mmCIF file with all atom_site columns, C-alpha atoms and ligand atoms in Angstrom:
data_model
loop_
_atom_site.group_PDB
_atom_site.id
_atom_site.type_symbol
_atom_site.label_atom_id
_atom_site.label_alt_id
_atom_site.label_comp_id
_atom_site.label_asym_id
_atom_site.label_entity_id
_atom_site.label_seq_id
_atom_site.pdbx_PDB_ins_code
_atom_site.Cartn_x
_atom_site.Cartn_y
_atom_site.Cartn_z
_atom_site.occupancy
_atom_site.B_iso_or_equiv
_atom_site.pdbx_formal_charge
_atom_site.auth_seq_id
_atom_site.auth_comp_id
_atom_site.auth_asym_id
_atom_site.auth_atom_id
_atom_site.pdbx_PDB_model_num
ATOM   1   C CA  . UNK A 1 1   ? 12.942  -7.982  7.624   1.00 57.00 ? 1   UNK A CA  1
ATOM   2   C CA  . UNK A 1 2   ? 11.644  -10.678 4.698   1.00 67.00 ? 2   UNK A CA  1
ATOM   3   C CA  . UNK A 1 3   ? 13.730  -10.195 1.568   1.00 92.00 ? 3   UNK A CA  1
ATOM   4   C CA  . UNK A 1 4   ? 11.804  -8.590  -1.469  1.00 97.00 ? 4   UNK A CA  1
ATOM   5   C CA  . UNK A 1 5   ? 9.928   -11.544 -3.580  1.00 97.00 ? 5   UNK A CA  1
ATOM   6   C CA  . UNK A 1 6   ? 9.066   -10.634 -6.655  1.00 98.00 ? 6   UNK A CA  1
ATOM   7   C CA  . UNK A 1 7   ? 5.842   -12.558 -7.330  1.00 97.00 ? 7   UNK A CA  1
ATOM   8   C CA  . UNK A 1 8   ? 4.241   -10.914 -4.353  1.00 98.00 ? 8   UNK A CA  1
ATOM   9   C CA  . UNK A 1 9   ? 0.740   -10.273 -5.755  1.00 98.00 ? 9   UNK A CA  1
ATOM   10  C CA  . UNK A 1 10  ? 1.295   -6.143  -6.145  1.00 98.00 ? 10  UNK A CA  1
ATOM   11  C CA  . UNK A 1 11  ? 4.514   -6.749  -8.239  1.00 98.00 ? 11  UNK A CA  1
ATOM   12  C CA  . UNK A 1 12  ? 2.345   -8.982  -10.673 1.00 98.00 ? 12  UNK A CA  1
ATOM   13  C CA  . UNK A 1 13  ? 0.225   -5.801  -10.987 1.00 98.00 ? 13  UNK A CA  1
ATOM   14  C CA  . UNK A 1 14  ? 3.073   -3.800  -11.596 1.00 98.00 ? 14  UNK A CA  1
ATOM   15  C CA  . UNK A 1 15  ? 4.498   -6.030  -14.151 1.00 98.00 ? 15  UNK A CA  1
ATOM   16  C CA  . UNK A 1 16  ? 0.427   -6.609  -15.591 1.00 98.00 ? 16  UNK A CA  1
ATOM   17  C CA  . UNK A 1 17  ? 0.156   -9.652  -15.341 1.00 98.00 ? 17  UNK A CA  1
ATOM   18  C CA  . UNK A 1 18  ? -2.915  -9.211  -12.805 1.00 98.00 ? 18  UNK A CA  1
ATOM   19  C CA  . UNK A 1 19  ? -5.180  -7.235  -13.454 1.00 98.00 ? 19  UNK A CA  1
ATOM   20  C CA  . UNK A 1 20  ? -5.921  -3.870  -10.684 1.00 98.00 ? 20  UNK A CA  1
ATOM   21  C CA  . UNK A 1 21  ? -8.423  -1.263  -10.689 1.00 98.00 ? 21  UNK A CA  1
ATOM   22  C CA  . UNK A 1 22  ? -6.363  1.894   -11.617 1.00 98.00 ? 22  UNK A CA  1
ATOM   23  C CA  . UNK A 1 23  ? -7.285  5.464   -9.782  1.00 98.00 ? 23  UNK A CA  1
ATOM   24  C CA  . UNK A 1 24  ? -4.093  6.667   -10.595 1.00 98.00 ? 24  UNK A CA  1
ATOM   25  C CA  . UNK A 1 25  ? -0.818  6.393   -12.298 1.00 98.00 ? 25  UNK A CA  1
ATOM   26  C CA  . UNK A 1 26  ? 2.818   8.308   -11.832 1.00 98.00 ? 26  UNK A CA  1
ATOM   27  C CA  . UNK A 1 27  ? 6.785   7.428   -12.939 1.00 98.00 ? 27  UNK A CA  1
ATOM   28  C CA  . UNK A 1 28  ? 6.992   6.713   -9.293  1.00 98.00 ? 28  UNK A CA  1
ATOM   29  C CA  . UNK A 1 29  ? 3.675   5.012   -7.837  1.00 98.00 ? 29  UNK A CA  1
ATOM   30  C CA  . UNK A 1 30  ? 0.120   3.185   -9.077  1.00 99.00 ? 30  UNK A CA  1
ATOM   31  C CA  . UNK A 1 31  ? -2.930  3.390   -6.893  1.00 99.00 ? 31  UNK A CA  1
ATOM   32  C CA  . UNK A 1 32  ? -5.845  0.843   -7.708  1.00 99.00 ? 32  UNK A CA  1
ATOM   33  C CA  . UNK A 1 33  ? -8.759  0.686   -5.833  1.00 98.00 ? 33  UNK A CA  1
ATOM   34  C CA  . UNK A 1 34  ? -8.846  -2.114  -2.978  1.00 98.00 ? 34  UNK A CA  1
ATOM   35  C CA  . UNK A 1 35  ? -10.561 -5.687  -3.544  1.00 98.00 ? 35  UNK A CA  1
ATOM   36  C CA  . UNK A 1 36  ? -11.962 -6.507  -0.285  1.00 98.00 ? 36  UNK A CA  1
ATOM   37  C CA  . UNK A 1 37  ? -12.716 -2.367  0.604   1.00 98.00 ? 37  UNK A CA  1
ATOM   38  C CA  . UNK A 1 38  ? -13.036 -1.516  4.147   1.00 97.00 ? 38  UNK A CA  1
ATOM   39  C CA  . UNK A 1 39  ? -14.942 1.305   4.072   1.00 98.00 ? 39  UNK A CA  1
ATOM   40  C CA  . UNK A 1 40  ? -16.004 3.472   0.217   1.00 98.00 ? 40  UNK A CA  1
ATOM   41  C CA  . UNK A 1 41  ? -13.160 4.427   -0.797  1.00 98.00 ? 41  UNK A CA  1
ATOM   42  C CA  . UNK A 1 42  ? -10.795 2.525   -0.382  1.00 98.00 ? 42  UNK A CA  1
ATOM   43  C CA  . UNK A 1 43  ? -7.101  2.636   -2.801  1.00 99.00 ? 43  UNK A CA  1
ATOM   44  C CA  . UNK A 1 44  ? -4.267  1.490   -2.511  1.00 99.00 ? 44  UNK A CA  1
ATOM   45  C CA  . UNK A 1 45  ? -1.264  3.607   -3.783  1.00 99.00 ? 45  UNK A CA  1
ATOM   46  C CA  . UNK A 1 46  ? 1.874   1.635   -4.394  1.00 99.00 ? 46  UNK A CA  1
ATOM   47  C CA  . UNK A 1 47  ? 5.185   2.615   -5.338  1.00 98.00 ? 47  UNK A CA  1
ATOM   48  C CA  . UNK A 1 48  ? 6.839   0.911   -8.871  1.00 98.00 ? 48  UNK A CA  1
ATOM   49  C CA  . UNK A 1 49  ? 10.145  -0.104  -6.975  1.00 98.00 ? 49  UNK A CA  1
ATOM   50  C CA  . UNK A 1 50  ? 10.774  -3.309  -5.555  1.00 98.00 ? 50  UNK A CA  1
ATOM   51  C CA  . UNK A 1 51  ? 9.974   -2.365  -1.443  1.00 98.00 ? 51  UNK A CA  1
ATOM   52  C CA  . UNK A 1 52  ? 9.079   -4.598  1.575   1.00 98.00 ? 52  UNK A CA  1
ATOM   53  C CA  . UNK A 1 53  ? 7.434   -1.272  3.569   1.00 98.00 ? 53  UNK A CA  1
ATOM   54  C CA  . UNK A 1 54  ? 8.138   1.657   4.761   1.00 98.00 ? 54  UNK A CA  1
ATOM   55  C CA  . UNK A 1 55  ? 11.531  0.315   6.217   1.00 97.00 ? 55  UNK A CA  1
ATOM   56  C CA  . UNK A 1 56  ? 13.181  -0.703  3.693   1.00 98.00 ? 56  UNK A CA  1
ATOM   57  C CA  . UNK A 1 57  ? 11.819  2.264   1.601   1.00 98.00 ? 57  UNK A CA  1
ATOM   58  C CA  . UNK A 1 58  ? 12.607  5.086   3.901   1.00 98.00 ? 58  UNK A CA  1
ATOM   59  C CA  . UNK A 1 59  ? 15.754  2.998   3.964   1.00 98.00 ? 59  UNK A CA  1
ATOM   60  C CA  . UNK A 1 60  ? 16.601  2.794   0.694   1.00 98.00 ? 60  UNK A CA  1
ATOM   61  C CA  . UNK A 1 61  ? 14.780  4.293   -1.567  1.00 98.00 ? 61  UNK A CA  1
ATOM   62  C CA  . UNK A 1 62  ? 16.002  7.500   -4.071  1.00 98.00 ? 62  UNK A CA  1
ATOM   63  C CA  . UNK A 1 63  ? 14.733  11.317  -2.907  1.00 98.00 ? 63  UNK A CA  1
ATOM   64  C CA  . UNK A 1 64  ? 13.110  11.183  -6.170  1.00 98.00 ? 64  UNK A CA  1
ATOM   65  C CA  . UNK A 1 65  ? 11.365  7.931   -5.300  1.00 98.00 ? 65  UNK A CA  1
ATOM   66  C CA  . UNK A 1 66  ? 10.139  8.790   -2.235  1.00 98.00 ? 66  UNK A CA  1
ATOM   67  C CA  . UNK A 1 67  ? 8.725   12.335  -3.189  1.00 98.00 ? 67  UNK A CA  1
ATOM   68  C CA  . UNK A 1 68  ? 7.145   11.380  -6.127  1.00 98.00 ? 68  UNK A CA  1
ATOM   69  C CA  . UNK A 1 69  ? 5.503   8.161   -4.404  1.00 98.00 ? 69  UNK A CA  1
ATOM   70  C CA  . UNK A 1 70  ? 4.442   10.417  -1.344  1.00 98.00 ? 70  UNK A CA  1
ATOM   71  C CA  . UNK A 1 71  ? 3.162   12.932  -3.708  1.00 98.00 ? 71  UNK A CA  1
ATOM   72  C CA  . UNK A 1 72  ? 1.281   10.413  -5.895  1.00 98.00 ? 72  UNK A CA  1
ATOM   73  C CA  . UNK A 1 73  ? -0.724  9.617   -2.472  1.00 98.00 ? 73  UNK A CA  1
ATOM   74  C CA  . UNK A 1 74  ? -2.242  13.326  -2.003  1.00 98.00 ? 74  UNK A CA  1
ATOM   75  C CA  . UNK A 1 75  ? -2.704  13.317  -5.710  1.00 98.00 ? 75  UNK A CA  1
ATOM   76  C CA  . UNK A 1 76  ? -4.529  9.718   -5.399  1.00 98.00 ? 76  UNK A CA  1
ATOM   77  C CA  . UNK A 1 77  ? -7.083  11.500  -2.604  1.00 98.00 ? 77  UNK A CA  1
ATOM   78  C CA  . UNK A 1 78  ? -7.881  14.538  -4.094  1.00 98.00 ? 78  UNK A CA  1
ATOM   79  C CA  . UNK A 1 79  ? -8.709  12.343  -7.338  1.00 98.00 ? 79  UNK A CA  1
ATOM   80  C CA  . UNK A 1 80  ? -11.063 10.420  -4.978  1.00 98.00 ? 80  UNK A CA  1
ATOM   81  C CA  . UNK A 1 81  ? -12.137 13.634  -4.134  1.00 98.00 ? 81  UNK A CA  1
ATOM   82  C CA  . UNK A 1 82  ? -11.882 12.692  -0.299  1.00 98.00 ? 82  UNK A CA  1
ATOM   83  C CA  . UNK A 1 83  ? -9.797  15.583  1.038   1.00 97.00 ? 83  UNK A CA  1
ATOM   84  C CA  . UNK A 1 84  ? -12.653 17.677  0.764   1.00 96.00 ? 84  UNK A CA  1
ATOM   85  C CA  . UNK A 1 85  ? -14.865 15.074  3.964   1.00 96.00 ? 85  UNK A CA  1
ATOM   86  C CA  . UNK A 1 86  ? -11.314 13.532  5.526   1.00 97.00 ? 86  UNK A CA  1
ATOM   87  C CA  . UNK A 1 87  ? -9.547  10.701  5.243   1.00 98.00 ? 87  UNK A CA  1
ATOM   88  C CA  . UNK A 1 88  ? -7.089  7.993   6.626   1.00 97.00 ? 88  UNK A CA  1
ATOM   89  C CA  . UNK A 1 89  ? -3.752  6.949   5.052   1.00 98.00 ? 89  UNK A CA  1
ATOM   90  C CA  . UNK A 1 90  ? -2.136  3.740   6.674   1.00 98.00 ? 90  UNK A CA  1
ATOM   91  C CA  . UNK A 1 91  ? 0.261   1.303   5.812   1.00 98.00 ? 91  UNK A CA  1
ATOM   92  C CA  . UNK A 1 92  ? 1.099   -1.710  7.757   1.00 97.00 ? 92  UNK A CA  1
ATOM   93  C CA  . UNK A 1 93  ? 5.154   -3.348  8.711   1.00 97.00 ? 93  UNK A CA  1
ATOM   94  C CA  . UNK A 1 94  ? 5.230   -6.436  9.323   1.00 95.00 ? 94  UNK A CA  1
ATOM   95  C CA  . UNK A 1 95  ? 3.629   -9.046  11.454  1.00 94.00 ? 95  UNK A CA  1
ATOM   96  C CA  . UNK A 1 96  ? 1.994   -6.715  14.536  1.00 93.00 ? 96  UNK A CA  1
ATOM   97  C CA  . UNK A 1 97  ? 0.554   -4.410  11.833  1.00 95.00 ? 97  UNK A CA  1
ATOM   98  C CA  . UNK A 1 98  ? -0.655  -7.093  10.040  1.00 94.00 ? 98  UNK A CA  1
ATOM   99  C CA  . UNK A 1 99  ? 0.909   -6.761  6.785   1.00 97.00 ? 99  UNK A CA  1
ATOM   100 C CA  . UNK A 1 100 ? -0.328  -9.462  4.175   1.00 97.00 ? 100 UNK A CA  1
ATOM   101 C CA  . UNK A 1 101 ? 0.837   -8.154  1.263   1.00 98.00 ? 101 UNK A CA  1
ATOM   102 C CA  . UNK A 1 102 ? 4.858   -7.513  1.185   1.00 98.00 ? 102 UNK A CA  1
ATOM   103 C CA  . UNK A 1 103 ? 4.702   -4.771  -0.850  1.00 98.00 ? 103 UNK A CA  1
ATOM   104 C CA  . UNK A 1 104 ? 4.598   -1.067  0.441   1.00 98.00 ? 104 UNK A CA  1
ATOM   105 C CA  . UNK A 1 105 ? 1.271   0.159   -0.029  1.00 98.00 ? 105 UNK A CA  1
ATOM   106 C CA  . UNK A 1 106 ? -0.654  2.974   1.493   1.00 98.00 ? 106 UNK A CA  1
ATOM   107 C CA  . UNK A 1 107 ? -4.265  2.608   2.504   1.00 98.00 ? 107 UNK A CA  1
ATOM   108 C CA  . UNK A 1 108 ? -5.651  5.283   1.021   1.00 98.00 ? 108 UNK A CA  1
ATOM   109 C CA  . UNK A 1 109 ? -9.891  4.942   3.054   1.00 98.00 ? 109 UNK A CA  1
ATOM   110 C CA  . UNK A 1 110 ? -12.331 7.145   3.486   1.00 98.00 ? 110 UNK A CA  1
ATOM   111 C CA  . UNK A 1 111 ? -16.352 8.721   2.268   1.00 97.00 ? 111 UNK A CA  1
ATOM   112 C CA  . UNK A 1 112 ? -17.451 8.118   6.104   1.00 97.00 ? 112 UNK A CA  1
ATOM   113 C CA  . UNK A 1 113 ? -16.985 8.620   9.939   1.00 95.00 ? 113 UNK A CA  1
ATOM   114 C CA  . UNK A 1 114 ? -13.798 6.409   10.292  1.00 94.00 ? 114 UNK A CA  1
ATOM   115 C CA  . UNK A 1 115 ? -13.633 6.001   13.980  1.00 90.00 ? 115 UNK A CA  1
ATOM   116 C CA  . UNK A 1 116 ? -10.932 5.877   16.148  1.00 87.00 ? 116 UNK A CA  1
ATOM   117 C CA  . UNK A 1 117 ? -7.838  5.014   14.394  1.00 86.00 ? 117 UNK A CA  1
ATOM   118 C CA  . UNK A 1 118 ? -6.548  1.439   16.151  1.00 85.00 ? 118 UNK A CA  1
ATOM   119 C CA  . UNK A 1 119 ? -8.694  -1.913  17.555  1.00 80.00 ? 119 UNK A CA  1
ATOM   120 C CA  . UNK A 1 120 ? -6.528  -4.681  19.355  1.00 76.00 ? 120 UNK A CA  1
ATOM   121 C CA  . UNK A 1 121 ? -6.338  -7.567  17.205  1.00 75.00 ? 121 UNK A CA  1
ATOM   122 C CA  . UNK A 1 122 ? -4.544  -10.919 15.265  1.00 77.00 ? 122 UNK A CA  1
ATOM   123 C CA  . UNK A 1 123 ? -1.956  -11.672 13.890  1.00 75.00 ? 123 UNK A CA  1
ATOM   124 C CA  . UNK A 1 124 ? -1.502  -12.686 10.500  1.00 73.00 ? 124 UNK A CA  1
ATOM   125 C CA  . UNK A 1 125 ? -0.790  -16.719 9.959   1.00 73.00 ? 125 UNK A CA  1
ATOM   126 C CA  . UNK A 1 126 ? 3.125   -18.282 10.147  1.00 71.00 ? 126 UNK A CA  1
ATOM   127 C CA  . UNK A 1 127 ? 3.534   -18.445 6.685   1.00 74.00 ? 127 UNK A CA  1
ATOM   128 C CA  . UNK A 1 128 ? 3.565   -15.342 5.762   1.00 73.00 ? 128 UNK A CA  1
ATOM   129 C CA  . UNK A 1 129 ? 6.973   -14.343 7.448   1.00 71.00 ? 129 UNK A CA  1
ATOM   130 C CA  . UNK A 1 130 ? 8.600   -17.154 6.625   1.00 64.00 ? 130 UNK A CA  1
ATOM   131 C CA  . UNK A 1 131 ? 11.172  -15.596 4.821   1.00 59.00 ? 131 UNK A CA  1
ATOM   132 C CA  . UNK A 1 132 ? 12.242  -13.228 7.830   1.00 55.00 ? 132 UNK A CA  1
ATOM   133 C CA  . UNK A 1 133 ? 16.011  -13.375 8.522   1.00 46.00 ? 133 UNK A CA  1
HETATM 134 P P1  . AMP B 2 .   ? -2.244  -5.181  3.660   1.00 53.32 ? 201 AMP B P1  1
HETATM 135 O O1  . AMP B 2 .   ? -3.080  -5.894  5.266   1.00 53.32 ? 201 AMP B O1  1
HETATM 136 O O2  . AMP B 2 .   ? -1.440  -3.511  5.022   1.00 53.32 ? 201 AMP B O2  1
HETATM 137 O O3  . AMP B 2 .   ? -0.638  -6.022  4.059   1.00 53.32 ? 201 AMP B O3  1
HETATM 138 O O4  . AMP B 2 .   ? -3.254  -4.978  3.148   1.00 53.32 ? 201 AMP B O4  1
HETATM 139 C C1  . AMP B 2 .   ? -3.633  -5.699  1.477   1.00 53.32 ? 201 AMP B C1  1
HETATM 140 C C2  . AMP B 2 .   ? -4.318  -5.234  1.015   1.00 53.32 ? 201 AMP B C2  1
HETATM 141 O O5  . AMP B 2 .   ? -4.239  -6.091  -0.121  1.00 53.32 ? 201 AMP B O5  1
HETATM 142 C C3  . AMP B 2 .   ? -5.731  -5.820  1.420   1.00 53.32 ? 201 AMP B C3  1
HETATM 143 O O6  . AMP B 2 .   ? -6.618  -4.883  2.291   1.00 53.32 ? 201 AMP B O6  1
HETATM 144 C C4  . AMP B 2 .   ? -6.217  -7.015  0.844   1.00 53.32 ? 201 AMP B C4  1
HETATM 145 O O7  . AMP B 2 .   ? -7.190  -6.008  0.629   1.00 53.32 ? 201 AMP B O7  1
HETATM 146 C C5  . AMP B 2 .   ? -5.795  -5.939  -0.761  1.00 53.32 ? 201 AMP B C5  1
HETATM 147 N N1  . AMP B 2 .   ? -5.021  -7.202  -1.883  1.00 53.32 ? 201 AMP B N1  1
HETATM 148 C C6  . AMP B 2 .   ? -4.727  -7.946  -1.999  1.00 53.32 ? 201 AMP B C6  1
HETATM 149 N N2  . AMP B 2 .   ? -4.970  -7.992  -3.249  1.00 53.32 ? 201 AMP B N2  1
HETATM 150 C C7  . AMP B 2 .   ? -5.538  -7.386  -4.110  1.00 53.32 ? 201 AMP B C7  1
HETATM 151 C C8  . AMP B 2 .   ? -5.466  -7.173  -5.271  1.00 53.32 ? 201 AMP B C8  1
HETATM 152 N N3  . AMP B 2 .   ? -5.596  -8.157  -6.028  1.00 53.32 ? 201 AMP B N3  1
HETATM 153 N N4  . AMP B 2 .   ? -6.147  -6.257  -5.374  1.00 53.32 ? 201 AMP B N4  1
HETATM 154 C C9  . AMP B 2 .   ? -6.241  -4.627  -4.734  1.00 53.32 ? 201 AMP B C9  1
HETATM 155 N N5  . AMP B 2 .   ? -6.453  -5.499  -3.419  1.00 53.32 ? 201 AMP B N5  1
HETATM 156 C C10 . AMP B 2 .   ? -5.593  -6.267  -3.529  1.00 53.32 ? 201 AMP B C10 1
#
């Protein structure tokens, strides 16, 4: 898997170098609106630590980071109000899942019927995976 790139866009958001539309923040997580929403509610929740994806997060993060992060996902959904009508959480890891930003993020999607869980599709351009070792 790719090593963590400290210049990825979500690392810059965490450092305050570029803005985001914040929904929630805890010691372990930051939640903000997706810049290109795929549903009326589309929010991303990211851990504050330097994790590329669910793979290294679940292998290397501390119990406190993992618990804190997942609690923040649930809190964010409740803040958004989608816990009543239903929502989907989604995390892309790697090429086949079409991961585009190499900092772990959970998508929270909701406020409309979301349809089938999966559709087929293409993979992103090769350049995104050039740091794989
Ligand atoms: P993924 O394909 O799972 O890596 O999703 C990356 C998501 O990040 C996409 O839904 C993008 O719209 C979103 N995104 C990219 N840049 C930003 C940004 N600066 N602020 C908020 N969302 C972003």
